[in-house]
Tab-separated table of C-alpha atoms and ligand atoms in Angstrom:
chain	number	residue	atom	x	y	z
O	16	MET	CA	-64.882	-166.457	-270.575
O	17	THR	CA	-63.348	-162.906	-270.154
O	18	PRO	CA	-64.181	-161.369	-266.713
O	19	THR	CA	-66.121	-158.314	-266.557
O	20	VAL	CA	-64.830	-155.095	-264.639
O	21	GLY	CA	-67.053	-156.138	-261.618
O	22	GLU	CA	-65.936	-159.473	-261.589
O	23	LEU	CA	-62.321	-158.471	-261.821
O	24	LYS	CA	-63.025	-156.057	-258.748
O	25	VAL	CA	-64.138	-159.041	-256.958
O	26	ARG	CA	-61.172	-161.104	-257.606
O	27	ALA	CA	-58.893	-158.215	-256.716
O	28	GLU	CA	-60.115	-158.052	-253.400
O	29	ARG	CA	-60.026	-161.861	-253.150
O	30	ALA	CA	-56.287	-161.440	-254.107
O	31	ARG	CA	-56.086	-158.978	-251.055
O	32	LEU	CA	-57.650	-161.586	-248.941
O	33	ASN	CA	-54.561	-164.040	-250.064
O	34	VAL	CA	-52.097	-161.412	-249.015
O	35	LEU	CA	-53.833	-161.244	-245.490
O	36	ARG	CA	-53.505	-165.253	-245.367
O	37	MET	CA	-49.872	-164.899	-246.151
O	38	LEU	CA	-49.463	-162.676	-243.303
O	39	THR	CA	-51.026	-164.770	-240.961
O	40	ALA	CA	-48.473	-167.214	-241.620
O	41	THR	CA	-45.575	-164.963	-240.757
O	42	ARG	CA	-47.159	-161.733	-239.509
O	43	SER	CA	-44.912	-159.547	-241.327
O	44	GLY	CA	-44.205	-158.434	-244.838
O	45	HIS	CA	-44.157	-156.003	-247.678
O	46	LEU	CA	-47.772	-155.010	-247.363
O	47	GLY	CA	-48.092	-151.246	-248.942
O	48	GLY	CA	-46.445	-151.917	-252.301
O	49	ALA	CA	-48.551	-155.357	-253.000
O	50	LEU	CA	-51.575	-153.883	-252.204
O	51	SER	CA	-50.965	-150.634	-254.496
O	52	ALA	CA	-50.128	-152.729	-257.422
O	53	ILE	CA	-52.685	-155.481	-256.983
O	54	ASP	CA	-55.473	-154.141	-259.176
O	55	ILE	CA	-53.066	-153.996	-262.209
O	56	ILE	CA	-51.575	-157.528	-261.479
O	57	THR	CA	-55.159	-158.773	-261.581
O	58	ALA	CA	-56.086	-157.069	-264.561
O	59	LEU	CA	-52.972	-158.572	-266.293
O	60	TYR	CA	-53.145	-162.096	-265.019
O	61	LEU	CA	-57.102	-162.647	-265.305
O	62	ARG	CA	-57.860	-160.691	-268.255
O	63	GLU	CA	-54.941	-159.293	-270.396
O	64	MET	CA	-52.113	-161.753	-270.692
O	65	ARG	CA	-52.086	-164.860	-272.529
O	66	VAL	CA	-51.035	-167.130	-269.842
O	67	ASP	CA	-52.128	-170.958	-269.069
O	68	PRO	CA	-51.726	-171.951	-265.194
O	69	ALA	CA	-51.860	-175.443	-266.821
O	70	ASN	CA	-48.898	-174.731	-269.076
O	71	PRO	CA	-46.801	-171.945	-267.328
O	72	LYS	CA	-43.725	-172.491	-269.753
O	73	ASP	CA	-45.909	-172.055	-272.927
O	74	PRO	CA	-43.101	-170.604	-275.360
O	75	GLN	CA	-46.036	-168.155	-276.567
O	76	ARG	CA	-47.042	-167.081	-273.534
O	77	ASP	CA	-46.873	-163.319	-272.445
O	78	ARG	CA	-44.097	-162.661	-269.772
O	79	PHE	CA	-44.737	-160.703	-266.452
O	80	LEU	CA	-41.836	-159.411	-264.409
O	81	LEU	CA	-42.291	-157.956	-261.200
O	82	SER	CA	-39.528	-155.530	-261.257
O	83	ALA	CA	-40.204	-154.083	-257.585
O	84	GLY	CA	-39.865	-157.784	-256.279
O	85	HIS	CA	-40.680	-156.898	-252.849
O	86	LYS	CA	-44.123	-156.604	-254.027
O	87	ALA	CA	-43.911	-160.275	-254.227
O	88	MET	CA	-47.241	-160.943	-252.208
O	89	GLY	CA	-49.278	-158.983	-254.675
O	90	GLN	CA	-47.952	-161.355	-257.352
O	91	TYR	CA	-48.407	-164.522	-255.319
O	92	ALA	CA	-51.896	-163.514	-254.449
O	93	VAL	CA	-53.044	-163.141	-257.873
O	94	LEU	CA	-51.164	-166.327	-259.298
O	95	ALA	CA	-53.015	-168.278	-256.473
O	96	GLU	CA	-56.340	-166.759	-257.506
O	97	ALA	CA	-55.740	-167.352	-261.026
O	98	GLY	CA	-54.892	-171.195	-260.317
O	99	PHE	CA	-51.043	-171.458	-260.636
O	100	PHE	CA	-50.881	-173.238	-257.327
O	101	PRO	CA	-53.264	-174.605	-254.399
O	102	ALA	CA	-54.637	-172.049	-252.071
O	103	GLU	CA	-53.059	-173.861	-249.188
O	104	VAL	CA	-49.420	-172.835	-250.479
O	105	LEU	CA	-50.112	-169.265	-249.250
O	106	ASP	CA	-50.013	-170.767	-245.668
O	107	THR	CA	-46.371	-171.462	-246.123
O	108	TYR	CA	-45.425	-167.748	-247.099
O	109	GLY	CA	-42.073	-166.817	-245.884
O	110	THR	CA	-40.963	-170.390	-244.231
O	111	PHE	CA	-38.256	-172.212	-244.916
O	112	LYS	CA	-38.427	-173.765	-248.058
O	113	SER	CA	-41.653	-172.466	-249.256
O	114	PRO	CA	-41.964	-171.750	-252.890
O	115	LEU	CA	-43.371	-168.216	-251.585
O	116	PRO	CA	-40.109	-166.691	-250.275
O	117	GLY	CA	-40.036	-162.631	-249.602
O	118	HIS	CA	-39.014	-162.186	-253.232
O	119	PRO	CA	-40.147	-164.043	-256.153
O	120	ASP	CA	-37.814	-166.966	-257.178
O	121	MET	CA	-38.351	-168.406	-260.830
O	122	TYR	CA	-36.844	-171.695	-259.745
O	123	LYS	CA	-39.367	-172.106	-256.845
O	124	LEU	CA	-42.879	-170.905	-258.377
O	125	PRO	CA	-44.538	-171.657	-261.607
O	126	GLY	CA	-45.618	-168.262	-263.231
O	127	VAL	CA	-42.436	-166.272	-261.898
O	128	GLU	CA	-40.121	-165.431	-264.879
O	129	ALA	CA	-37.095	-163.977	-263.156
O	130	ASN	CA	-35.667	-163.538	-259.737
O	131	THR	CA	-36.231	-159.753	-258.684
O	132	GLY	CA	-35.884	-157.930	-255.548
O	133	ALA	CA	-32.711	-156.105	-256.160
O	134	LEU	CA	-34.544	-152.842	-257.678
O	135	GLY	CA	-33.904	-151.727	-261.100
O	136	HIS	CA	-33.651	-155.070	-262.684
O	137	GLY	CA	-37.030	-155.892	-263.962
O	138	LEU	CA	-37.071	-153.371	-266.695
O	139	PRO	CA	-33.866	-154.321	-268.365
O	140	ILE	CA	-34.763	-158.123	-268.303
O	141	ALA	CA	-38.270	-157.180	-269.688
O	142	CYS	CA	-36.080	-155.657	-272.624
O	143	GLY	CA	-34.097	-158.448	-273.384
O	144	MET	CA	-37.213	-160.939	-273.207
O	145	ALA	CA	-39.304	-158.695	-275.415
O	146	LEU	CA	-36.270	-158.384	-277.952
O	147	GLY	CA	-35.893	-162.095	-277.887
O	148	LEU	CA	-39.550	-162.880	-278.502
O	149	ARG	CA	-39.368	-160.388	-281.314
O	150	LEU	CA	-36.431	-162.107	-283.030
O	151	ASP	CA	-38.321	-165.384	-282.555
O	152	GLY	CA	-41.448	-164.051	-284.536
O	153	SER	CA	-43.288	-164.292	-281.443
O	154	ALA	CA	-46.486	-162.185	-280.965
O	155	ALA	CA	-46.179	-162.455	-277.116
O	156	ARG	CA	-45.751	-159.471	-275.279
O	157	VAL	CA	-43.690	-158.674	-272.047
O	158	TYR	CA	-45.414	-156.694	-269.021
O	159	THR	CA	-43.633	-155.481	-266.126
O	160	VAL	CA	-44.731	-153.467	-262.695
O	161	MET	CA	-42.180	-151.127	-261.224
O	162	GLY	CA	-42.267	-148.958	-258.251
O	163	ASP	CA	-41.820	-145.282	-258.309
O	164	GLY	CA	-39.260	-145.783	-255.675
O	165	GLU	CA	-36.893	-147.985	-257.841
O	166	LEU	CA	-36.863	-145.102	-260.585
O	167	PRO	CA	-33.670	-143.612	-259.362
O	168	GLU	CA	-31.673	-146.899	-260.228
O	169	GLY	CA	-29.758	-146.023	-263.535
O	170	SER	CA	-30.309	-149.429	-264.919
O	171	ASN	CA	-34.131	-148.505	-265.643
O	172	TRP	CA	-32.957	-145.652	-267.882
O	173	GLU	CA	-30.359	-147.922	-270.047
O	174	GLY	CA	-33.485	-150.038	-270.208
O	175	ALA	CA	-35.579	-147.107	-271.136
O	176	SER	CA	-33.101	-146.098	-274.009
O	177	ILE	CA	-32.773	-149.924	-275.256
O	178	ALA	CA	-36.540	-150.243	-275.487
O	179	SER	CA	-36.932	-147.118	-277.562
O	180	HIS	CA	-33.877	-147.783	-279.769
O	181	HIS	CA	-34.943	-151.516	-280.302
O	182	GLU	CA	-38.665	-150.337	-281.231
O	183	LEU	CA	-39.811	-153.030	-278.400
O	184	GLY	CA	-43.571	-152.415	-279.130
O	185	ASN	CA	-44.234	-155.269	-277.304
O	186	LEU	CA	-43.098	-153.999	-274.029
O	187	VAL	CA	-45.562	-152.661	-271.472
O	188	ALA	CA	-44.099	-150.938	-268.161
O	189	PHE	CA	-46.437	-150.054	-265.252
O	190	ILE	CA	-45.179	-147.659	-262.912
O	191	ASP	CA	-46.784	-147.818	-259.591
O	192	VAL	CA	-46.707	-144.298	-258.393
O	193	ASN	CA	-48.067	-144.400	-254.849
O	194	GLY	CA	-45.886	-141.407	-253.852
O	195	LEU	CA	-43.972	-143.403	-251.299
O	196	GLN	CA	-40.992	-145.637	-250.982
O	197	ILE	CA	-39.308	-147.513	-248.216
O	198	SER	CA	-38.250	-144.516	-245.955
O	199	GLY	CA	-40.638	-141.729	-246.952
O	200	PRO	CA	-42.184	-139.808	-249.827
O	201	THR	CA	-40.230	-140.397	-253.021
O	202	ALA	CA	-40.458	-136.535	-253.743
O	203	LYS	CA	-38.174	-136.353	-250.493
O	204	VAL	CA	-35.796	-139.312	-250.769
O	205	MET	CA	-35.354	-138.746	-254.661
O	206	ASP	CA	-37.836	-136.773	-256.811
O	207	MET	CA	-38.198	-138.257	-260.180
O	208	SER	CA	-40.740	-136.301	-261.308
O	209	PRO	CA	-42.003	-135.557	-264.018
O	210	ILE	CA	-42.092	-139.454	-264.646
O	211	GLY	CA	-44.166	-139.421	-267.733
O	212	GLU	CA	-42.197	-136.824	-269.396
O	213	LYS	CA	-38.937	-138.535	-268.570
O	214	PHE	CA	-40.259	-141.674	-270.563
O	215	ALA	CA	-41.617	-139.702	-273.178
O	216	ALA	CA	-38.137	-137.968	-273.539
O	217	PHE	CA	-36.934	-141.665	-273.895
O	218	GLY	CA	-39.059	-142.315	-276.742
O	219	TRP	CA	-41.856	-144.215	-275.159
O	220	ASP	CA	-45.752	-143.886	-275.511
O	221	VAL	CA	-46.911	-142.735	-272.292
O	222	TYR	CA	-50.226	-142.911	-270.703
O	223	ASP	CA	-51.702	-141.711	-267.169
O	224	ILE	CA	-54.418	-143.713	-265.186
O	225	ASP	CA	-55.360	-144.153	-261.794
O	226	GLY	CA	-53.873	-147.591	-260.913
O	227	ASN	CA	-56.581	-148.466	-258.541
O	228	ASP	CA	-59.618	-148.162	-260.603
O	229	MET	CA	-60.227	-151.304	-262.420
O	230	ALA	CA	-62.062	-149.767	-265.311
O	231	GLN	CA	-59.395	-147.444	-265.970
O	232	ILE	CA	-56.897	-150.226	-265.990
O	233	VAL	CA	-58.863	-152.735	-268.255
O	234	GLY	CA	-59.756	-149.570	-270.897
O	235	LEU	CA	-56.365	-148.654	-271.086
O	236	LEU	CA	-54.984	-152.101	-271.687
O	237	GLU	CA	-57.709	-152.640	-274.213
O	238	SER	CA	-56.719	-149.236	-276.211
O	239	LEU	CA	-52.953	-150.041	-276.163
O	240	PRO	CA	-51.693	-150.590	-280.092
O	241	ARG	CA	-50.689	-154.172	-280.622
O	242	THR	CA	-48.355	-153.485	-283.505
O	243	GLY	CA	-46.641	-150.179	-282.674
O	244	ALA	CA	-42.803	-149.482	-282.645
O	245	LYS	CA	-42.839	-147.838	-279.301
O	246	PRO	CA	-42.790	-149.361	-275.670
O	247	SER	CA	-45.510	-148.120	-273.671
O	248	ALA	CA	-45.053	-146.843	-270.197
O	249	ILE	CA	-48.161	-146.672	-267.869
O	250	VAL	CA	-47.775	-144.036	-265.110
O	251	ALA	CA	-50.418	-145.491	-262.820
O	252	HIS	CA	-51.549	-143.287	-259.937
O	253	THR	CA	-52.119	-145.532	-256.836
O	254	VAL	CA	-52.312	-145.651	-252.886
O	255	LYS	CA	-49.812	-147.359	-251.032
O	256	ALA	CA	-51.695	-150.263	-249.047
O	257	LYS	CA	-55.090	-149.562	-251.211
O	258	GLY	CA	-57.960	-151.297	-249.645
O	259	LEU	CA	-57.036	-150.985	-245.758
O	260	SER	CA	-58.339	-147.749	-244.588
O	261	ASN	CA	-56.139	-147.400	-241.599
O	262	LEU	CA	-52.760	-148.146	-243.631
O	263	GLU	CA	-53.585	-146.233	-246.883
O	264	GLY	CA	-50.872	-143.543	-247.783
O	265	THR	CA	-48.888	-144.426	-244.678
O	266	VAL	CA	-44.817	-144.863	-244.846
O	267	PRO	CA	-44.984	-147.809	-242.138
O	268	SER	CA	-47.485	-149.875	-244.328
O	269	HIS	CA	-44.222	-150.587	-246.444
O	270	TYR	CA	-43.636	-153.473	-244.314
O	271	TRP	CA	-46.335	-154.250	-241.850
O	272	LYS	CA	-46.125	-156.534	-238.829
O	273	PRO	CA	-49.746	-156.917	-237.819
O	274	THR	CA	-51.278	-158.482	-234.693
O	275	PRO	CA	-54.011	-161.057	-234.904
O	276	GLU	CA	-56.513	-158.207	-234.196
O	277	ASP	CA	-55.125	-156.133	-236.991
O	278	LEU	CA	-55.710	-158.988	-239.551
O	279	ALA	CA	-58.967	-159.953	-238.191
O	280	ALA	CA	-60.071	-156.040	-238.880
O	281	ALA	CA	-58.621	-155.910	-242.290
O	282	LYS	CA	-60.087	-159.087	-243.359
O	283	ALA	CA	-63.602	-157.791	-241.947
O	284	GLU	CA	-62.984	-154.676	-243.916
O	285	ILE	CA	-62.258	-156.715	-247.257
O	286	GLU	CA	-64.952	-159.246	-246.962
O	287	ALA	CA	-67.444	-156.232	-246.316
O	288	ARG	CA	-66.509	-154.782	-249.623
O	289	ILE	CA	-66.561	-158.165	-251.651
O	290	ALA	CA	-70.144	-158.425	-250.140
O	291	ASP	CA	-71.127	-155.020	-251.749
O	292	LEU	CA	-69.235	-155.713	-254.983
O	293	GLU	CA	-70.986	-158.994	-255.573
O	294	GLY	CA	-74.390	-157.207	-254.665
O	295	ALA	CA	-73.663	-154.660	-257.203
O	296	ASN	CA	-72.669	-157.610	-259.960
O	297	ALA	CA	-75.665	-159.929	-259.110
N	317	TPP	C1	-31.116	-152.181	-255.543
N	317	TPP	C2	-32.107	-151.844	-254.101
N	317	TPP	N1	-31.784	-150.919	-253.155
N	317	TPP	C3	-32.598	-150.892	-252.252
N	317	TPP	C4	-33.355	-151.770	-251.830
N	317	TPP	C5	-34.345	-151.545	-250.550
N	317	TPP	N2	-35.440	-151.311	-250.829
N	317	TPP	C6	-36.550	-152.496	-250.692
N	317	TPP	S1	-38.057	-151.733	-251.212
N	317	TPP	C7	-37.320	-150.113	-251.386
N	317	TPP	C8	-38.719	-148.899	-251.638
N	317	TPP	C9	-39.078	-149.271	-252.829
N	317	TPP	O1	-39.795	-148.313	-253.239
N	317	TPP	P1	-40.941	-148.218	-254.171
N	317	TPP	O2	-40.475	-148.925	-255.397
N	317	TPP	O3	-41.910	-147.008	-254.566
N	317	TPP	O4	-42.084	-149.443	-253.919
N	317	TPP	P2	-43.448	-149.437	-253.206
N	317	TPP	O5	-43.925	-148.134	-252.657
N	317	TPP	O6	-44.636	-150.090	-254.182
N	317	TPP	O7	-43.283	-150.363	-251.777
N	317	TPP	C10	-36.137	-150.072	-251.029
N	317	TPP	C11	-35.414	-148.945	-251.159
N	317	TPP	C12	-33.599	-152.746	-253.054
N	317	TPP	N3	-34.585	-153.819	-252.720
N	317	TPP	N4	-32.876	-152.679	-253.748
N	318	MG	MG1	-43.717	-146.669	-254.109
């Protein structure tokens, strides 16, 4: 059954708890970007994409590429929530031989389509996949989530040109615009604004949403044309470390090293929100 927006909100919060569970294992990781993108990743895996955890290599599946690979905990958390692997595996995060390394590895974890982490590669890989699927006559779509801090990588703009030239209407790119990257505000490190206008100039259809608002994410995905010739760029305005009030919108949230007390407080905050959301859904 297709989950409702209210149900997806709960699942996204459960995914946030999965992130904390992973951090309990290593006590360090890329938190901020994982949490800004996690509502989008939840909507994609749990409602939008045609994927089957029991058959992760189905040739007709939709593809997901985490271009900003350091947000890996956000993808792992949702893959666990979607049933791609047992939740206990989350406890191995970042340890030797774990299928959950700091950046996604397609050879270690079902559901991961490419090894990412070197910024600027996800979109070009997504373009190749989208072109290949179309040549095969497949109706599958390719989705990617990029960070706003990876946009200065020139390879993205080669990808943006290719997607437009080859009329890759089966390609959807979310840009997680949380306004921050590793060392500070994107506007200071390398200002890529206006992002939407740049993609539009490259020939893409461009949409703006609040990327932490589940109703907006779902509504936009439902409205996207299925058969158009233009690739879609979704400029998703988000908050880094969304969902943990002490860390939201902060630079140090990029790579968090929590104490056991930090983790306990974070867990309590999310669990309280889940209780509220479940009450509203009842
Ligand atoms: C090619 C490359 N250069 C530098 C890095 C180091 N790095 C890791 S995360 C990051 C910042 C990314 O910022 P953004 O895409 O905005 O991600 P988010 O804000 O979601 O964490 C950088 C520069 C990298 N992974 N790859
Ligand atoms: Mg960012």
